[in-house]
Short mmCIF file of C-alpha atoms in Angstrom, two decimals:
data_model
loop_
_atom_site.label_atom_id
_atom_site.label_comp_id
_atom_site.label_asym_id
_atom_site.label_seq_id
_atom_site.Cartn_x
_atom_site.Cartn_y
_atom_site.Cartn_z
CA UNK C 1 -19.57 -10.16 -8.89
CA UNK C 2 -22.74 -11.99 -7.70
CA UNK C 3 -24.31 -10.71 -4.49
CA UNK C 4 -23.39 -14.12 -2.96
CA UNK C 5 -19.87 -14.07 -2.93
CA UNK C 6 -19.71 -10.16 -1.94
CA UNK C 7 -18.21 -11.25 1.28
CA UNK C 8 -20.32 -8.26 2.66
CA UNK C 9 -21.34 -8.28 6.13
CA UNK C 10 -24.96 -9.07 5.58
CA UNK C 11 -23.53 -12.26 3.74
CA UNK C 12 -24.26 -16.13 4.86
CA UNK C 13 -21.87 -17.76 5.70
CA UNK C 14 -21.80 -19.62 2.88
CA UNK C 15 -21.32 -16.77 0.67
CA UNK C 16 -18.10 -15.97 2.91
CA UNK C 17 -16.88 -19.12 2.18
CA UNK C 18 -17.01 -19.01 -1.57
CA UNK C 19 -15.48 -15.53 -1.84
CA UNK C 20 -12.81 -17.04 -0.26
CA UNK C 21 -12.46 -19.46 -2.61
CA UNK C 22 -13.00 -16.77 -5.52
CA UNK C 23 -10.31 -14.81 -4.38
CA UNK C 24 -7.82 -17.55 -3.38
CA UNK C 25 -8.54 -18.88 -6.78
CA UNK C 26 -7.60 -15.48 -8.35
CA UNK C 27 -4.06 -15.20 -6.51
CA UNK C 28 -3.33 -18.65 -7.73
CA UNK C 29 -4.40 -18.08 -11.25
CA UNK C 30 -1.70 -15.10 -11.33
CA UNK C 31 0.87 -16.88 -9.19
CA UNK C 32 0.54 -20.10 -11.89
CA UNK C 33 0.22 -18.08 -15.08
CA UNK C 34 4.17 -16.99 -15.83
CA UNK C 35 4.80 -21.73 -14.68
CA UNK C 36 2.55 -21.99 -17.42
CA UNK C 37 3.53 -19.51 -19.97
CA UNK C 38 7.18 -18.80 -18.91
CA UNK C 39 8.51 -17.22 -22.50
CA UNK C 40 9.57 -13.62 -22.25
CA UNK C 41 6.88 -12.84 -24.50
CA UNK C 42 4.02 -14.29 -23.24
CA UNK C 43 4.80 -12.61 -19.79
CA UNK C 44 5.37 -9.46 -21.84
CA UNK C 45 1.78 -9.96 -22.91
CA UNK C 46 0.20 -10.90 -19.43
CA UNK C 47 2.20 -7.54 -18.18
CA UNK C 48 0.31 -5.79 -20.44
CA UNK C 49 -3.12 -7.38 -19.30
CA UNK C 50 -2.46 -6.68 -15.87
CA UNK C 51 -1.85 -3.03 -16.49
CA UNK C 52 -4.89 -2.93 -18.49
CA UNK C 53 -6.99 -4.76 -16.25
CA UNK C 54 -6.16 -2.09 -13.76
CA UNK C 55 -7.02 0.57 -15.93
CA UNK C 56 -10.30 -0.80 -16.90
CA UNK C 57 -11.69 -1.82 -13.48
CA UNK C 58 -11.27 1.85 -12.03
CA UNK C 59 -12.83 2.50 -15.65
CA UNK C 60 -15.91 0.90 -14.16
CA UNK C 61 -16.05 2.78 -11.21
CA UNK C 62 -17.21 5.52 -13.35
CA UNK C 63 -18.93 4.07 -15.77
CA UNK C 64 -20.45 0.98 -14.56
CA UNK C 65 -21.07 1.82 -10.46
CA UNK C 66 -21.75 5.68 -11.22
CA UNK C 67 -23.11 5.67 -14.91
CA UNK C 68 -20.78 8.52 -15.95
CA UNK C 69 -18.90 7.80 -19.43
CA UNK C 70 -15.32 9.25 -19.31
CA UNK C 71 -13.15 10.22 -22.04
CA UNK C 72 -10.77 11.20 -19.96
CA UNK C 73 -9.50 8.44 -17.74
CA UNK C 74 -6.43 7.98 -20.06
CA UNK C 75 -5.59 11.49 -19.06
CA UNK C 76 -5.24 10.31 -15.62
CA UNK C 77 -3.38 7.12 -15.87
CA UNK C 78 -0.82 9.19 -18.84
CA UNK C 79 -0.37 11.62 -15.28
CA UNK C 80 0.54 8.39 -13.27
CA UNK C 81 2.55 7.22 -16.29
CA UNK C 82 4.60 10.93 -15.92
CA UNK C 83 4.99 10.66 -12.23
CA UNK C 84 6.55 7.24 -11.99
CA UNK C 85 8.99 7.90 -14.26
CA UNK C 86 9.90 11.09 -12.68
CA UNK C 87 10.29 8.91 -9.17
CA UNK C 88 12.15 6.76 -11.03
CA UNK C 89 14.84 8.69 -12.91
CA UNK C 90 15.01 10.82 -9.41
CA UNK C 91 15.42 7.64 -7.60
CA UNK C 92 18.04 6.36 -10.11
CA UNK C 93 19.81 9.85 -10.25
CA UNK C 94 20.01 9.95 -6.31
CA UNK C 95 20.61 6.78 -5.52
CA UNK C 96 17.84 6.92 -3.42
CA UNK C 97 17.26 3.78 -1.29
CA UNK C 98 13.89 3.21 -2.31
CA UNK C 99 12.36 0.72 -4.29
CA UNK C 100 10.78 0.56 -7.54
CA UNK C 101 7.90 -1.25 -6.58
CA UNK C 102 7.09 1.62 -4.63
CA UNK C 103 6.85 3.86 -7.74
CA UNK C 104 2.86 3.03 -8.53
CA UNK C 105 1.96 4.60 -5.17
CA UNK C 106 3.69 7.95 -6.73
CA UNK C 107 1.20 7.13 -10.21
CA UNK C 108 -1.86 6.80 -7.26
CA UNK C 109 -0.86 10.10 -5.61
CA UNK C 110 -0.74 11.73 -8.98
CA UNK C 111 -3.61 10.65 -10.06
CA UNK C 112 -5.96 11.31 -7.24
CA UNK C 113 -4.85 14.67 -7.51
CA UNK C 114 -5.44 15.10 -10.83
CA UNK C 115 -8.81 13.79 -10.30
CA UNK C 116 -9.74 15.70 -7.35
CA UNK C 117 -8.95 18.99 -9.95
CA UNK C 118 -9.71 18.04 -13.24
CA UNK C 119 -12.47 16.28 -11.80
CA UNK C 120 -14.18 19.54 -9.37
CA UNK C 121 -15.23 20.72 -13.09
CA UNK C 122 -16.16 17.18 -14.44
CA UNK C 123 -18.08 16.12 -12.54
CA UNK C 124 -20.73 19.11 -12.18
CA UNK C 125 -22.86 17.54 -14.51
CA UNK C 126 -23.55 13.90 -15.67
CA UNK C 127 -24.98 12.04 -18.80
CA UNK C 128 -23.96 13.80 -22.31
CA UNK C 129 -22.57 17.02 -20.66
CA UNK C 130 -19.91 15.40 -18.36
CA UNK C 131 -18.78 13.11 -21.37
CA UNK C 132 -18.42 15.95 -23.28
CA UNK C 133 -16.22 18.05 -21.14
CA UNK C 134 -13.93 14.76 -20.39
CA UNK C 135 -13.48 14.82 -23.83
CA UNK C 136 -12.59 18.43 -24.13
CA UNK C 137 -10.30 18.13 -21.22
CA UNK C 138 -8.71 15.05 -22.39
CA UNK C 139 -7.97 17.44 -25.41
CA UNK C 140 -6.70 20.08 -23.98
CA UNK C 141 -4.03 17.85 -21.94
CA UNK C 142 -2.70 16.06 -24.73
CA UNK C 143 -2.08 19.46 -26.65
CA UNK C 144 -0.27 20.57 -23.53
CA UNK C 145 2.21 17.51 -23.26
CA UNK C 146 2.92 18.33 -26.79
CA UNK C 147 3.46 21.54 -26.60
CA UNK C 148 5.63 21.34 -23.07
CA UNK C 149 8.42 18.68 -24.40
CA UNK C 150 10.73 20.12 -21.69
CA UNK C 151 8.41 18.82 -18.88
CA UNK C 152 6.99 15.93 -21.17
CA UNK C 153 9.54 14.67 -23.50
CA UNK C 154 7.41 15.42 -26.44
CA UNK C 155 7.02 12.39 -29.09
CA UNK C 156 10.54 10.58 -28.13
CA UNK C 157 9.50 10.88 -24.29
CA UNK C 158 11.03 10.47 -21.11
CA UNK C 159 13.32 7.43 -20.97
CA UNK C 160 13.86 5.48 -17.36
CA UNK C 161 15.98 2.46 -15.84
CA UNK C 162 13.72 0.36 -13.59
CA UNK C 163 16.96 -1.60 -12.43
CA UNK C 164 18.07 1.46 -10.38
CA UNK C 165 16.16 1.33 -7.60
CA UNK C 166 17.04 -0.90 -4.36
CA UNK C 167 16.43 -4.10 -4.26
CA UNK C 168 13.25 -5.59 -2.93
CA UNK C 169 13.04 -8.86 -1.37
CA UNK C 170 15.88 -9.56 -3.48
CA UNK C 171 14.21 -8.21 -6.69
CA UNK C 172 15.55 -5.35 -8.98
CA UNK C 173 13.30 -5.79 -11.68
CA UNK C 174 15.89 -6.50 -14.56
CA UNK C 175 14.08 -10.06 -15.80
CA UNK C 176 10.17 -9.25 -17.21
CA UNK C 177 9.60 -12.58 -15.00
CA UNK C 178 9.93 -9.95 -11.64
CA UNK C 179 7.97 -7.13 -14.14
CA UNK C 180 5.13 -9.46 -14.50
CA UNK C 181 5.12 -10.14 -10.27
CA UNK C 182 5.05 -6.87 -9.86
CA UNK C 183 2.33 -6.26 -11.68
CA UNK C 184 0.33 -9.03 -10.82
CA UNK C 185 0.92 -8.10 -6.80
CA UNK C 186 -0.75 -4.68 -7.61
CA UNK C 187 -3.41 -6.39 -9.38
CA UNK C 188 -4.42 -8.18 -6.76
CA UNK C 189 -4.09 -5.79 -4.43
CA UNK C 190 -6.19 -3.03 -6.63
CA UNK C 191 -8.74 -5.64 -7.47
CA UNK C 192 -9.38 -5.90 -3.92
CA UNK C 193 -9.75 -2.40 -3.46
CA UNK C 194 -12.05 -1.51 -5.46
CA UNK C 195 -14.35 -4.21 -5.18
CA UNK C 196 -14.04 -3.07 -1.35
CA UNK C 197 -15.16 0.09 -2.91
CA UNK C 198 -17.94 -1.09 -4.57
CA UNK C 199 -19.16 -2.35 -1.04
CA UNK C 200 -18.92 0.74 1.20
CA UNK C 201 -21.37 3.27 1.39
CA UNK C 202 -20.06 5.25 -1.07
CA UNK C 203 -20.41 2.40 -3.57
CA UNK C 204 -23.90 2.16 -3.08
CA UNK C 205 -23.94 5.87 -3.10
CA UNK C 206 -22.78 5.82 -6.92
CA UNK C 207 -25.22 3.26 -8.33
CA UNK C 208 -28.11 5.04 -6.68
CA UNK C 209 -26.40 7.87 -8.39
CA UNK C 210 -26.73 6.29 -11.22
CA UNK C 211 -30.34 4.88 -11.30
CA UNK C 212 -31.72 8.23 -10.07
CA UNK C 213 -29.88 10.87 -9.16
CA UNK C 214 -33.31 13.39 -8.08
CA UNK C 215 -33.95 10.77 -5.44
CA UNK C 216 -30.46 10.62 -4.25
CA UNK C 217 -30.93 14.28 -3.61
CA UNK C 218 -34.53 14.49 -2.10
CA UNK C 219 -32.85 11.97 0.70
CA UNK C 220 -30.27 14.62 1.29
CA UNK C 221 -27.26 13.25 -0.42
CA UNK C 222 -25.22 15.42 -3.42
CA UNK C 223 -25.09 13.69 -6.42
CA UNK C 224 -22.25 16.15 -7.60
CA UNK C 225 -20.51 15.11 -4.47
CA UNK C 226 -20.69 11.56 -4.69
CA UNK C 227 -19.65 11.43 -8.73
CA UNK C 228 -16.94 13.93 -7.31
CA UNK C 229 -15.49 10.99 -4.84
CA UNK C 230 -16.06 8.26 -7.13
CA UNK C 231 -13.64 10.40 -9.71
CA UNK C 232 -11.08 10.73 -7.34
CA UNK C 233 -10.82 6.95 -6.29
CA UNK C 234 -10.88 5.79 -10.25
CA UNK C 235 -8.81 8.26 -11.18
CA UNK C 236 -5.87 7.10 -8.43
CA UNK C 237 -6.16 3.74 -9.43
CA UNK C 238 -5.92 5.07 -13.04
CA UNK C 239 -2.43 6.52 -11.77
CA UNK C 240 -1.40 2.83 -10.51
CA UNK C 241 -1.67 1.62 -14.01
CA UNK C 242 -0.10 4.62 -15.97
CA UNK C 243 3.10 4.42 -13.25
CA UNK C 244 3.01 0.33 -14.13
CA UNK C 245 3.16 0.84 -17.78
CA UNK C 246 5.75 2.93 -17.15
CA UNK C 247 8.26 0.08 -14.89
CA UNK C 248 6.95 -1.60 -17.65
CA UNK C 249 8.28 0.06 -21.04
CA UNK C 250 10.84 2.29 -19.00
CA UNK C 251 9.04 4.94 -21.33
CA UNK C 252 5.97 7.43 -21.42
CA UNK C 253 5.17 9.70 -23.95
CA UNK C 254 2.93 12.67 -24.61
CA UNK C 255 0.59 9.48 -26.16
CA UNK C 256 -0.17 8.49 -23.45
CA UNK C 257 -2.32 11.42 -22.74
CA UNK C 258 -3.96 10.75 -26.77
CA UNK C 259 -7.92 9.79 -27.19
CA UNK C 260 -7.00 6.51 -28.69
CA UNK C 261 -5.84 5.08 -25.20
CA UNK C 262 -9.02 5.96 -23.50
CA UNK C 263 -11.06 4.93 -26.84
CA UNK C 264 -9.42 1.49 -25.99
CA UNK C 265 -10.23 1.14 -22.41
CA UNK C 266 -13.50 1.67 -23.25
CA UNK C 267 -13.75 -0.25 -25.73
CA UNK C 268 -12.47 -2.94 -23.45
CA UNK C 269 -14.83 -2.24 -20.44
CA UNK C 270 -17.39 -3.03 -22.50
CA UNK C 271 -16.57 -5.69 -24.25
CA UNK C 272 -16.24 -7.50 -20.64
CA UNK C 273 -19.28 -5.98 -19.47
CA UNK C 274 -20.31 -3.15 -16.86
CA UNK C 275 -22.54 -4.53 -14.85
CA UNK C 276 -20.17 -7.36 -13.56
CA UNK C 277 -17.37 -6.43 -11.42
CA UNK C 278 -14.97 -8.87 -13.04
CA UNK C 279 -16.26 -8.02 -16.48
CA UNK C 280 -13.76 -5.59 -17.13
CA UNK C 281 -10.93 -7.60 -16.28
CA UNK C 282 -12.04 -10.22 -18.86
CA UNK C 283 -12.53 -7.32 -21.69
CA UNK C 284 -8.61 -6.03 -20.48
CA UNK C 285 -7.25 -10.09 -20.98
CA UNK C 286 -9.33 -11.04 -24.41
CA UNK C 287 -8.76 -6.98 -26.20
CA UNK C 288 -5.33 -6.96 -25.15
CA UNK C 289 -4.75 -10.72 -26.32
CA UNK C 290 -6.94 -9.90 -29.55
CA UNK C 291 -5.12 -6.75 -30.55
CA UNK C 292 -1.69 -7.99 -30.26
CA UNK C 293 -2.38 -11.41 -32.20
CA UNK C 294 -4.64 -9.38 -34.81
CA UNK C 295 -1.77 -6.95 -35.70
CA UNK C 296 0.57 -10.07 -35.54
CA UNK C 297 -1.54 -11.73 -38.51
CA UNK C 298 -3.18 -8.83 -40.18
CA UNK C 299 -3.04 -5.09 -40.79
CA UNK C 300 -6.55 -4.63 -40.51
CA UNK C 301 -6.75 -5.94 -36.36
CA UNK C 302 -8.68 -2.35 -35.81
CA UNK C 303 -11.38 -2.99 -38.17
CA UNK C 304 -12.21 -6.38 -36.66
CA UNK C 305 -11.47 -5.14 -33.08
CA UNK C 306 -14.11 -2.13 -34.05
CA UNK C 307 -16.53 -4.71 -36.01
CA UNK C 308 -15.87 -7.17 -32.38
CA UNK C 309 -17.27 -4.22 -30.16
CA UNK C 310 -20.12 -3.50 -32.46
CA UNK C 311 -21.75 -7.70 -32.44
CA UNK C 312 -21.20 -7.30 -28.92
CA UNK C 313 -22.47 -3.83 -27.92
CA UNK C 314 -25.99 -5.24 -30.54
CA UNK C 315 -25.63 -8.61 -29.34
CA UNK C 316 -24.40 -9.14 -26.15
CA UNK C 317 -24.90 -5.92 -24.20
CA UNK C 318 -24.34 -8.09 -21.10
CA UNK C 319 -20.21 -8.15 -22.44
CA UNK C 320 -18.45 -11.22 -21.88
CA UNK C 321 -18.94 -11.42 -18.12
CA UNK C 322 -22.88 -11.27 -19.08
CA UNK C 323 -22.61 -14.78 -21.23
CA UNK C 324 -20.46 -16.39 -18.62
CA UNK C 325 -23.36 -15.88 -16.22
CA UNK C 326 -26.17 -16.11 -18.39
CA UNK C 327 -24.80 -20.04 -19.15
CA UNK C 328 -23.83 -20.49 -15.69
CA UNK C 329 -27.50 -19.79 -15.15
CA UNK C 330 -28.77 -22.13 -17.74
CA UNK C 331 -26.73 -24.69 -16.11
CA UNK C 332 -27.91 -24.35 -12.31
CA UNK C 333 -31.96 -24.27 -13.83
CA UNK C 334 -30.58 -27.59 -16.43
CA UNK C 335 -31.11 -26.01 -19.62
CA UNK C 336 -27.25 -26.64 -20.31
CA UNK C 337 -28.21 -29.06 -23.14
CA UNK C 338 -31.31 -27.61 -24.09
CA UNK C 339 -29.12 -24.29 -24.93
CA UNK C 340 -25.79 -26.48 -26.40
CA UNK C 341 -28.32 -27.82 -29.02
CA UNK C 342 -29.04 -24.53 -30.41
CA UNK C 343 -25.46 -24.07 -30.76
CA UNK C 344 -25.23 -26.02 -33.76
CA UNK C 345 -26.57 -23.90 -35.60
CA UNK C 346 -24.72 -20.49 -33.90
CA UNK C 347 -21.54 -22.49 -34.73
CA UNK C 348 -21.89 -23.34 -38.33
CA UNK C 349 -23.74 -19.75 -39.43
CA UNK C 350 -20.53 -18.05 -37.41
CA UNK C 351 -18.01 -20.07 -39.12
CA UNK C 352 -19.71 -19.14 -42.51
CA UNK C 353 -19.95 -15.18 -41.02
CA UNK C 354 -16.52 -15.09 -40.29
CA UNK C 355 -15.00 -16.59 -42.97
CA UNK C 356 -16.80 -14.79 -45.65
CA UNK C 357 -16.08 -11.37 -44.06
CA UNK C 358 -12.59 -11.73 -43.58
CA UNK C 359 -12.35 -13.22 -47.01
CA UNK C 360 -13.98 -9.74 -48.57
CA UNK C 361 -11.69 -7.44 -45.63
CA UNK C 362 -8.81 -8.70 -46.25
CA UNK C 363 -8.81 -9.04 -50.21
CA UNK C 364 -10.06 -5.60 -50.27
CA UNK C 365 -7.23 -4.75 -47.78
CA UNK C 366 -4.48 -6.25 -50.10
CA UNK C 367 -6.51 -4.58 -53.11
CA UNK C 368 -5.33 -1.42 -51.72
CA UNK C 369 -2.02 -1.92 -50.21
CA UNK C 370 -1.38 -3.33 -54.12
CA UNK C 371 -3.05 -0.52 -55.44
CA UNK C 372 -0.58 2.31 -53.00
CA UNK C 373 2.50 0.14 -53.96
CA UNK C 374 1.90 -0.70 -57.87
CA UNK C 375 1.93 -4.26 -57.42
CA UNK C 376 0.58 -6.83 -55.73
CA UNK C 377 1.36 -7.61 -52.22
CA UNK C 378 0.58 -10.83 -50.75
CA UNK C 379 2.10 -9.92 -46.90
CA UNK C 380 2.93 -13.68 -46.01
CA UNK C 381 -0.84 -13.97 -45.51
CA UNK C 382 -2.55 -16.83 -47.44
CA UNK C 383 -5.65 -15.29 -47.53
CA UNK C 384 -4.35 -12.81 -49.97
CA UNK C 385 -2.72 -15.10 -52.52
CA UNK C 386 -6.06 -16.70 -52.46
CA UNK C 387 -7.62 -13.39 -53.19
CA UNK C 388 -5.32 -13.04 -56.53
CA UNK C 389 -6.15 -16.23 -57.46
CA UNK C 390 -9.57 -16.23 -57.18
CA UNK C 391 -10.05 -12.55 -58.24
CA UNK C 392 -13.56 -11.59 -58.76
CA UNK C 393 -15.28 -15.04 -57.58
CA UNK C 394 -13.63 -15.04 -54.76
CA UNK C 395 -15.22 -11.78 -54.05
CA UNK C 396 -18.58 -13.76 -54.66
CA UNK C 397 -18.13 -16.65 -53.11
CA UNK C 398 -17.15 -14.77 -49.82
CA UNK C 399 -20.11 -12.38 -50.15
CA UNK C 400 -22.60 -16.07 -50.46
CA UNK C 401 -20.87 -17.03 -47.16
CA UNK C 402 -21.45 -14.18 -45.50
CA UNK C 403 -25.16 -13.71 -46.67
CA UNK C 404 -25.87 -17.27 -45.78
CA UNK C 405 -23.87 -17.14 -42.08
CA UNK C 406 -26.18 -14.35 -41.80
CA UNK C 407 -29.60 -16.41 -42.36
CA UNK C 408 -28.38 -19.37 -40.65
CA UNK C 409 -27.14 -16.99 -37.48
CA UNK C 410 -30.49 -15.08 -37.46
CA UNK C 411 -32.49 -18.53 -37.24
CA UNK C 412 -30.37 -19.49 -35.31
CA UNK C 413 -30.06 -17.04 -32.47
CA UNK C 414 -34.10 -16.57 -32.62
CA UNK C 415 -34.52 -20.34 -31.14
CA UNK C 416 -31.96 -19.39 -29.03
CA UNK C 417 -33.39 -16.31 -27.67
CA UNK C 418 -37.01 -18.38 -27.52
CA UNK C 419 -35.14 -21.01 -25.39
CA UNK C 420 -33.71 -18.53 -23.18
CA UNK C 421 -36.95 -16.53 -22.50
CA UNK C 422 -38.72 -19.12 -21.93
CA UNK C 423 -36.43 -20.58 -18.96
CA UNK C 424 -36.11 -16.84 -17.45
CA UNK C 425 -32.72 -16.58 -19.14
CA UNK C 426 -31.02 -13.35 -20.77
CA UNK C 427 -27.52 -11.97 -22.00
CA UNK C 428 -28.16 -8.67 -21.34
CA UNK C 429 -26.51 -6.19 -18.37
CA UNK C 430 -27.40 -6.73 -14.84
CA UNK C 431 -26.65 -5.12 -11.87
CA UNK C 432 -24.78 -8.15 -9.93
#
């Protein structure tokens, strides 16, 4: 978030004042969403945002405010994941009067503990090193959970009943309406948190960290130390998610624990962008929109959610979050229209990109699917009937449109990038 709406002490008044506004407009955006999109489905899908918006954000801690890159943080929300479930078959076994909306601070526990051991090795080092061992660790736990089905569940898991718990506030959690409040409460309330982190002394700790960690120690500070805190805090927010994935799907599974799940969260960090508080939040709501309508339409969504976080890592290093501001900038120095003009041209060498490519992916896709089955498969999807009908010229004409999106993007995004410079302007990452 931008230094004037921090809210921080040293803040004008004015800043106060639109914080306030920032964050009221936040509640109401997830108090309005479920009125708006009331299907069980759609709040199914905004579920799952929340819980990866969680995930992501204490992501960021680590890799945004502390510029350590974590393969690991999966690990920790998979150990949240285990210890809500346990609460909650224990609660539903017992008949414990407790309820379920209670089980994420169990995910929290279990995750800050986690990272206050896992992490005492971790986070010796930094850079390439303390990726490296995240990723060995993140290894080694998954292996475990699979090889420990009594205390894991192996692949079937460990099933759970979030209706068992006592009622709160009248709630038992039986409609994915309640899920999705739920959720969204503990959004909120995590949000908060760790943008309050971000603020304390230990925040600023991390991103000095960060930029240069021999200073941070000639003023007398540990740099071990403060990565050290900053794994703890991500990692027990990590726990909050895991344990709300789990009310969630009322299952968790040695997966949980797998490479692919932290893969993903990276993948969405950066796609919302690092350097922006909120940015990660934005990757969590498009990726987890993305994926789930690209494996709705088309068996290749990984492909074009890989081929997504490559334009944007080459293109856009700012994420998401970075574009928002970069325009909102444009528009406060009224080079709004300058900008939109140049868009023409983005637009129509895009549209040419796009269609072209997955013209080529996904008759090449259906190429091999009829190639594995002995006959042609057309999947429902209209692209690939056009693909048989076409044949080999359709294989040319989509390679013409790509080449000339290409030439039309590259001229394109060079006025662009003139226009930008030249009114102070840039997409890329900064520290706001």
């Amino acid at each position: 978030m931008n230094d004037a709406i921090d809210g921080s002490p040293g803040a004008a008044p004015g800043s106060w004042r639109r914080g306030a506004v920032g964050w009221a407009g936040f509640a109401a955006i997830l108090c309005v969403a479920p009125w708006c999109f009331p299907s069980d489905t759609a709040l199914t899908l905004m579920t799952q945002m929340g819980t990866a918006a969680i995930l992501a954000l204490s992501f960021n801690l680590l890799l945004g405010s502390t510029g350590l890159l974590s393969f690991c943080q999966a690990t920790y929300a998979g150990i949240g994941a285990y210890a809500g479930v346990w609460c909650m078959n224990r609660i539903g076994a017992e008949g414990l009067p407790v309820s379920m909306a209670l089980v994420p601070l169990a995910g929290a526990v279990a995750g800050g503990v986690a990272g206050a051991t896992l992490g005492y090795v971790t986070t010796r080092r930094a850079g390439m090193t303390f990726a490296m061992i995240t990723l060995g660790v993140a290894e080694l736990v998954w292996v475990m959970a699979a090889m420990l089905p009594a205390w894991f569940g192996g692949e079937r898991g460990i099933p759970t009943d979030r209706t068992l718990g006592a009622a709160w506030l009248g709630l038992t959690f039986a409609t994915q309406r309640e899920v999705y409040g739920l959720v969204a409460v503990w959004l909120f309330v995590c949000t908060a948190l760790m943008y309050g982190v971000t603020r304390t002394p230990l925040g600023f700790l991390a991103r000095a960290v960060r930029d240069n960690a021999a200073r941070v120690a000639f003023l007398g500070q540990s740099p071990a130390a403060v990565r050290y805190r900053i794994q703890i805090v991500a990692a027990a927010f990590a726990g909050v998610a895991g344990a709300l994935g789990a009310v969630n799907f009322e299952l968790v599974s040695a997966d949980t624990f797998s490479l692919e799940r932290s893969g993903v969260v990276l993948v969405f960090t950066v796609l919302g962008g690092t350097a922006y508080f909120a940015g990660p939040m934005l990757g969590a709501l498009v990726g987890v929109f993305a994926t789930v309508m690209l494996a709705t339409f088309t068996r290749a969504w990984q492909l074009y959610l890989g081929l997504g976080f490559l334009a944007v890592v080459v293109y856009v290093p700012g994420g998401i979050a970075g574009l928002i501001a970069v325009h909102l900038r444009a528009w406060r120095a009224g080079m709004a229209r300058a900008l939109w003009k140049s868009y023409t041209g983005v637009c129509v060498g895009l549209m040419l990109f796009l269609s072209g490519l997955i013209a080529i992916v996904e008759m090449t896709y259906a190429a091999r699917l009829a190639s594995d089955a002995g006959q042609v498969t057309t999947d429902g999807l209209s692209v690939y009937a056009v693909g048989r009908a076409w044949g080999a010229w359709g294989a040319v004409v989509a390679a013409i449109a790509v080449i000339a999106g290409l030439a039309v993007l590259n001229r394109a995004g060079r006025q662009l990038r003139r226009k930008a410079a030249g009114a102070g302007l840039t997409t890329g990452a900064g520290d706001e």
